[in-house]
Amino acid sequence: KAAEAFVDRLAQDGIGFLSNPTMSDEARKGEFRKLLNRNFDLNTIGRFTLGKHWKSLTDAQRKEYQSSFRNMIVDVYSRRFSEYQGQKLEVRGSRPEGKADVLVKSVLVPKSGPEVAVDWRVRNSGGQYKVVDVIVEGVSMAVT
């Protein structure tokens, strides 16, 4: 249940800045960057995304790649902030996934129209949960 509470808090934090009408786009982008850094294991996601090519990079190239990857994630997703229309995220359970992860099941509930399934793969690292993948309607964000 701790993984479910983590995802619920994460969603509420995100909805908080997305639904704040007085916040500028630049301020939202800053809050999003903080939310990502605090709650997502971007190093693991970045390594996974690069796949087998990770091993062929020097330490300097890995560092530059990880920095560029973080900036790309912020830029790509912050452009979508205007699409927020008051949707709510409801956590609907969880199950162990492999040896180290928990898959938290949730749905994005729009004001009208069908719900969207959003699953969060989270990993307890150093006593706190971090997101290592988000699966929307069965499609892994790390894979895509």
CSV table of C-alpha atoms in Angstrom, one decimal, residues 57-64:
chain,number,residue,atom,x,y,z
A,57,LEU,CA,29.7,5.2,-24.1
A,58,THR,CA,32.5,6.8,-22.1
A,59,ASP,CA,31.7,8.2,-18.7
A,60,ALA,CA,31.6,11.7,-20.1
A,61,GLN,CA,29.2,10.6,-22.9
A,62,ARG,CA,26.9,8.9,-20.4
A,63,LYS,CA,26.8,12.1,-18.2
A,64,GLU,CA,26.0,14.3,-21.3
